[in-house]
């Protein structure tokens, strides 16, 4: 059984098939990218994986176990973290608080312990903070610890979202358009980070991306999607040369 | 401006971030402990009401301020606490049992309200809590074997293991102070622990919270339960302070007053609950003063500036008739709410922070630091 | 059986009253996403306006009616200008609080100006009754039913088939985008407050013979009309009418068949049950945030 498998999954909104029996599998340590024109169903696949949507049919397997029925809030605990296309940070909290929320799936303390702030809570807090500091170091975010998200520029928020996902110590990270809204320099940084996430932290990356130069630079394999259907899977070069993909992008 | 050199994670975990706060809050606490020995019984009684309102304010802050779940039903939680105390006391249960029992019972009811509230947001949640409060009010009025219906219930003097705590006494004052400090510490503890962060996460983005592993249902219910339980404690104190409770004391208007506490105080920090409580409780004495003292004062000022004595007397009478007009309190309440939302959206605590920052940064303070962002784009329907 | 039908009919009449007030809630929400808790109090003000024109100044009923509605429209516009416009764009809950404050203020001021006695006006609908077989329906109630149905139909058509209605729906979805598309957002918001206040005034005038004119009447009715609007799905005009009818009928039937005390609570219980099943109300669209 491979690391992560999507088995002929479908999602239907009324009469519209947003995702139409898509299957693919991701090997451990791989950077796997989903490309496709707008409305192809890329983000829907992500929402299916993080269980925000229920699939109409099909199954999801992660490390050999079926996660199709797992409630969304337990997905993080299994080791799948994600970012969002339009940034879903906790706006009225500091960056530190945001990253600490990323640690939530590792919280062990009970409500009554939290209320009294017992020594065990304090110990756990320091532990969490230590992990958060490692991520801050990794993504170079030291300057923003106490800053409110609402006051930070877009590019920084994008990185913070990745940081929050990393704080949960995932085995698989889903990046939804990590470069959207970033300038060339920031995109470069992002591509380095994505590779570092794989090589240094050993996390498997599944991402949705439009920027083909970024895709070419970092991806091991690419899946092209259109109207909810898989067009082609393979190395970036193979997929870009595939006639169906060219047709989908150029409309020929 | 104070810069704190951080060398330890504990420094970020501590409630009092630096030594200066030890001094200022220590002095405040000492003043509050000394207060009953320094002021008259009227003022002491008012301060007790401030404490009770502030406890409810803290409770509401946890639910509305941190978790973002609006409630116009907190008067019902207060009522449940108060009636539990009154009923159990009548059965002869000692205070040390019924005080926590009231909190637990109210907490359970709160959790039960939390469940239907799970799927509701915004205005739907507001109306659901209003509906809940109406139903509680009606049950209190009809369940006569327990609550004596609309006749209300007498509440006997509080008694801790044989030691009576009369409602005007210092001991009762300290009990209320202790409960307030306890609930504030509890709220702050929550805020610096995973539970409190989960609350804030729910307030800001439910979707992201879910994907970060927060069980929305569990945490919303927890928030409701904690908030209700603290309000229940306040209800016990309220019952003993009033010595008489009846269903019409716990109406929607009281719930609105509680919401006003956190709006006026500033709905983003525990300080706000205390500031708001002071303000709301002081409206009444202020109105009394308006009725009694201000006209006399104005008349004497006017006559000292050479106004004929009969004209001055007339001025006094006109002013006191305005001051004692029926329903003036409502108009002033309404004006206060509208003024705060229009001109001081961050509430009194926000103003406090602004003044503090002004002096810290003098002369570099910029007004725009606290400018509130308006969002014309986001529709709250798609949450 | 006749009892039941008679109760049903008076329930429908009461429901139309709630529906009429709920309509005001819905209009403002539909166009601006503002929930106006003072809607009942605007209705109350309408009642006092018409009392001033007819009872005090001695105008003809229909002329007084017209003046009251126009007066309230201006009043609604002024409220929007002074209270609502500066806080548009703030979180929904602060606007709700501001209108709660407005309600307090209006109730208290009305009590000071017009006193706290029940006031009454003479209307053409005051005395007559309509008899169908053994059923009896007073003319004043009939007038409310007719007015509610007509207003619902007219406003529904207005929102769905006129340019202004479309502009209003666009404004509620995204104020900034609507502004960039050339919709005069400020005027739209102003107008909707005027319309909503006018609807409230109509309700106030038609209710004057039924409930009398009193400064607290708005709060009492508003607290029933508000669940009606929510029940129907806030933001749906037919929903307001249907919600009002449901609340009215349940209240009347509960008052007749169930022990004392159920009358006031039953509508809220039904409301909670409906919200449990359909959190967006009966006619509200189900929406979720896209991520």
mmCIF file of C-alpha atoms in Angstrom, chain B residues 64 70-72 115-116 119-120 122-124 126-128 130-132 134-135 138 142 204-205 207 252-253 256-257 259-260 263 325-331 333-335 337-338 341-342 345 372-383, chain C residues 29-30 33 35 37 82-83 85-94 96-98 100-102 104-105 107-109 112 172-176 223 226-227 230 233-234 260-261 264-265 268-269 271-272 275-277 279-281 287-289 291:
data_model
loop_
_atom_site.group_PDB
_atom_site.id
_atom_site.type_symbol
_atom_site.label_atom_id
_atom_site.label_comp_id
_atom_site.label_asym_id
_atom_site.label_seq_id
_atom_site.Cartn_x
_atom_site.Cartn_y
_atom_site.Cartn_z
ATOM 1 C CA UNK B 64 -18.777 36.275 23.120
ATOM 2 C CA UNK B 70 -23.224 36.015 20.788
ATOM 3 C CA UNK B 71 -25.691 35.440 23.583
ATOM 4 C CA UNK B 72 -28.707 37.410 24.685
ATOM 5 C CA UNK B 115 -25.663 21.814 21.426
ATOM 6 C CA UNK B 116 -28.452 23.389 19.384
ATOM 7 C CA UNK B 119 -24.980 24.924 13.752
ATOM 8 C CA UNK B 120 -26.224 28.442 14.329
ATOM 9 C CA UNK B 122 -24.760 35.294 13.981
ATOM 10 C CA UNK B 123 -28.301 36.451 14.220
ATOM 11 C CA UNK B 124 -29.726 32.930 14.311
ATOM 12 C CA UNK B 126 -28.859 35.513 19.016
ATOM 13 C CA UNK B 127 -32.513 34.638 18.500
ATOM 14 C CA UNK B 128 -31.971 31.101 19.738
ATOM 15 C CA UNK B 130 -33.351 34.876 23.337
ATOM 16 C CA UNK B 131 -35.819 32.035 22.821
ATOM 17 C CA UNK B 132 -34.022 29.974 25.448
ATOM 18 C CA UNK B 134 -37.908 33.304 27.355
ATOM 19 C CA UNK B 135 -38.531 29.639 27.939
ATOM 20 C CA UNK B 138 -41.723 31.117 31.681
ATOM 21 C CA UNK B 142 -45.001 28.347 36.125
ATOM 22 C CA UNK B 204 -11.684 33.936 13.733
ATOM 23 C CA UNK B 205 -12.020 31.041 11.302
ATOM 24 C CA UNK B 207 -12.760 26.203 8.769
ATOM 25 C CA UNK B 252 -34.259 40.172 28.174
ATOM 26 C CA UNK B 253 -33.441 43.660 29.419
ATOM 27 C CA UNK B 256 -28.976 43.302 27.226
ATOM 28 C CA UNK B 257 -27.416 44.988 30.241
ATOM 29 C CA UNK B 259 -24.006 42.540 26.788
ATOM 30 C CA UNK B 260 -23.669 46.268 27.385
ATOM 31 C CA UNK B 263 -19.538 46.339 24.734
ATOM 32 C CA UNK B 325 -39.157 62.151 33.987
ATOM 33 C CA UNK B 326 -40.381 58.577 33.667
ATOM 34 C CA UNK B 327 -38.222 56.469 31.391
ATOM 35 C CA UNK B 328 -35.241 58.787 31.455
ATOM 36 C CA UNK B 329 -33.091 55.811 32.363
ATOM 37 C CA UNK B 330 -34.081 54.051 29.140
ATOM 38 C CA UNK B 331 -33.189 57.076 27.046
ATOM 39 C CA UNK B 333 -29.108 53.699 28.341
ATOM 40 C CA UNK B 334 -29.974 53.905 24.670
ATOM 41 C CA UNK B 335 -27.810 56.967 24.183
ATOM 42 C CA UNK B 337 -25.012 52.245 23.811
ATOM 43 C CA UNK B 338 -25.269 54.229 20.600
ATOM 44 C CA UNK B 341 -20.652 51.995 19.295
ATOM 45 C CA UNK B 342 -20.334 55.155 17.237
ATOM 46 C CA UNK B 345 -15.975 50.959 19.495
ATOM 47 C CA UNK B 372 -10.700 50.195 13.210
ATOM 48 C CA UNK B 373 -10.744 48.347 9.925
ATOM 49 C CA UNK B 374 -14.025 48.421 8.117
ATOM 50 C CA UNK B 375 -14.804 45.528 5.875
ATOM 51 C CA UNK B 376 -17.302 46.270 3.160
ATOM 52 C CA UNK B 377 -16.395 43.162 1.278
ATOM 53 C CA UNK B 378 -17.055 40.217 3.488
ATOM 54 C CA UNK B 379 -20.587 39.068 3.808
ATOM 55 C CA UNK B 380 -21.193 37.519 7.186
ATOM 56 C CA UNK B 381 -23.731 35.208 5.640
ATOM 57 C CA UNK B 382 -21.035 32.961 4.224
ATOM 58 C CA UNK B 383 -19.369 31.969 7.423
ATOM 59 C CA UNK C 29 -31.284 42.741 6.288
ATOM 60 C CA UNK C 30 -31.766 41.874 2.652
ATOM 61 C CA UNK C 33 -27.067 42.779 6.283
ATOM 62 C CA UNK C 35 -30.374 43.468 11.754
ATOM 63 C CA UNK C 37 -33.664 45.404 16.562
ATOM 64 C CA UNK C 82 -27.008 59.466 11.924
ATOM 65 C CA UNK C 83 -26.690 56.020 13.441
ATOM 66 C CA UNK C 85 -23.976 54.901 8.131
ATOM 67 C CA UNK C 86 -20.985 55.613 10.373
ATOM 68 C CA UNK C 87 -20.847 52.006 11.514
ATOM 69 C CA UNK C 88 -21.539 50.200 8.260
ATOM 70 C CA UNK C 89 -18.777 47.682 7.740
ATOM 71 C CA UNK C 90 -18.305 46.961 11.418
ATOM 72 C CA UNK C 91 -19.067 43.509 12.774
ATOM 73 C CA UNK C 92 -22.722 42.643 12.629
ATOM 74 C CA UNK C 93 -23.044 42.385 16.362
ATOM 75 C CA UNK C 94 -22.070 45.994 17.054
ATOM 76 C CA UNK C 96 -27.262 44.971 16.361
ATOM 77 C CA UNK C 97 -26.278 46.555 19.663
ATOM 78 C CA UNK C 98 -26.588 50.049 18.210
ATOM 79 C CA UNK C 100 -30.952 47.877 20.501
ATOM 80 C CA UNK C 101 -29.758 51.183 21.917
ATOM 81 C CA UNK C 102 -31.934 53.029 19.417
ATOM 82 C CA UNK C 104 -34.315 51.905 24.212
ATOM 83 C CA UNK C 105 -34.007 55.529 23.233
ATOM 84 C CA UNK C 107 -39.284 53.892 23.684
ATOM 85 C CA UNK C 108 -38.198 56.234 26.376
ATOM 86 C CA UNK C 109 -38.511 59.393 24.295
ATOM 87 C CA UNK C 112 -41.832 61.273 27.539
ATOM 88 C CA UNK C 172 -25.921 43.182 0.520
ATOM 89 C CA UNK C 173 -23.599 40.650 -1.069
ATOM 90 C CA UNK C 174 -20.592 42.900 -1.417
ATOM 91 C CA UNK C 175 -20.850 46.589 -0.679
ATOM 92 C CA UNK C 176 -17.484 47.484 -2.119
ATOM 93 C CA UNK C 223 -39.995 40.228 20.018
ATOM 94 C CA UNK C 226 -38.253 38.809 15.082
ATOM 95 C CA UNK C 227 -38.567 35.034 15.552
ATOM 96 C CA UNK C 230 -35.758 34.191 11.596
ATOM 97 C CA UNK C 233 -35.093 32.534 6.940
ATOM 98 C CA UNK C 234 -33.839 36.048 7.526
ATOM 99 C CA UNK C 260 -51.859 28.870 30.571
ATOM 100 C CA UNK C 261 -48.273 29.916 29.944
ATOM 101 C CA UNK C 264 -46.003 32.833 24.932
ATOM 102 C CA UNK C 265 -43.474 30.021 24.944
ATOM 103 C CA UNK C 268 -40.110 30.008 20.708
ATOM 104 C CA UNK C 269 -40.067 26.245 21.186
ATOM 105 C CA UNK C 271 -38.502 28.253 16.518
ATOM 106 C CA UNK C 272 -35.768 26.336 18.340
ATOM 107 C CA UNK C 275 -33.512 26.013 13.754
ATOM 108 C CA UNK C 276 -32.218 22.656 14.950
ATOM 109 C CA UNK C 277 -33.348 21.034 11.744
ATOM 110 C CA UNK C 279 -30.188 26.356 10.872
ATOM 111 C CA UNK C 280 -30.835 28.820 8.071
ATOM 112 C CA UNK C 281 -34.596 29.010 8.615
ATOM 113 C CA UNK C 287 -24.471 28.957 2.294
ATOM 114 C CA UNK C 288 -21.022 27.988 3.304
ATOM 115 C CA UNK C 289 -17.752 29.752 3.096
ATOM 116 C CA UNK C 291 -11.909 28.000 1.167
#
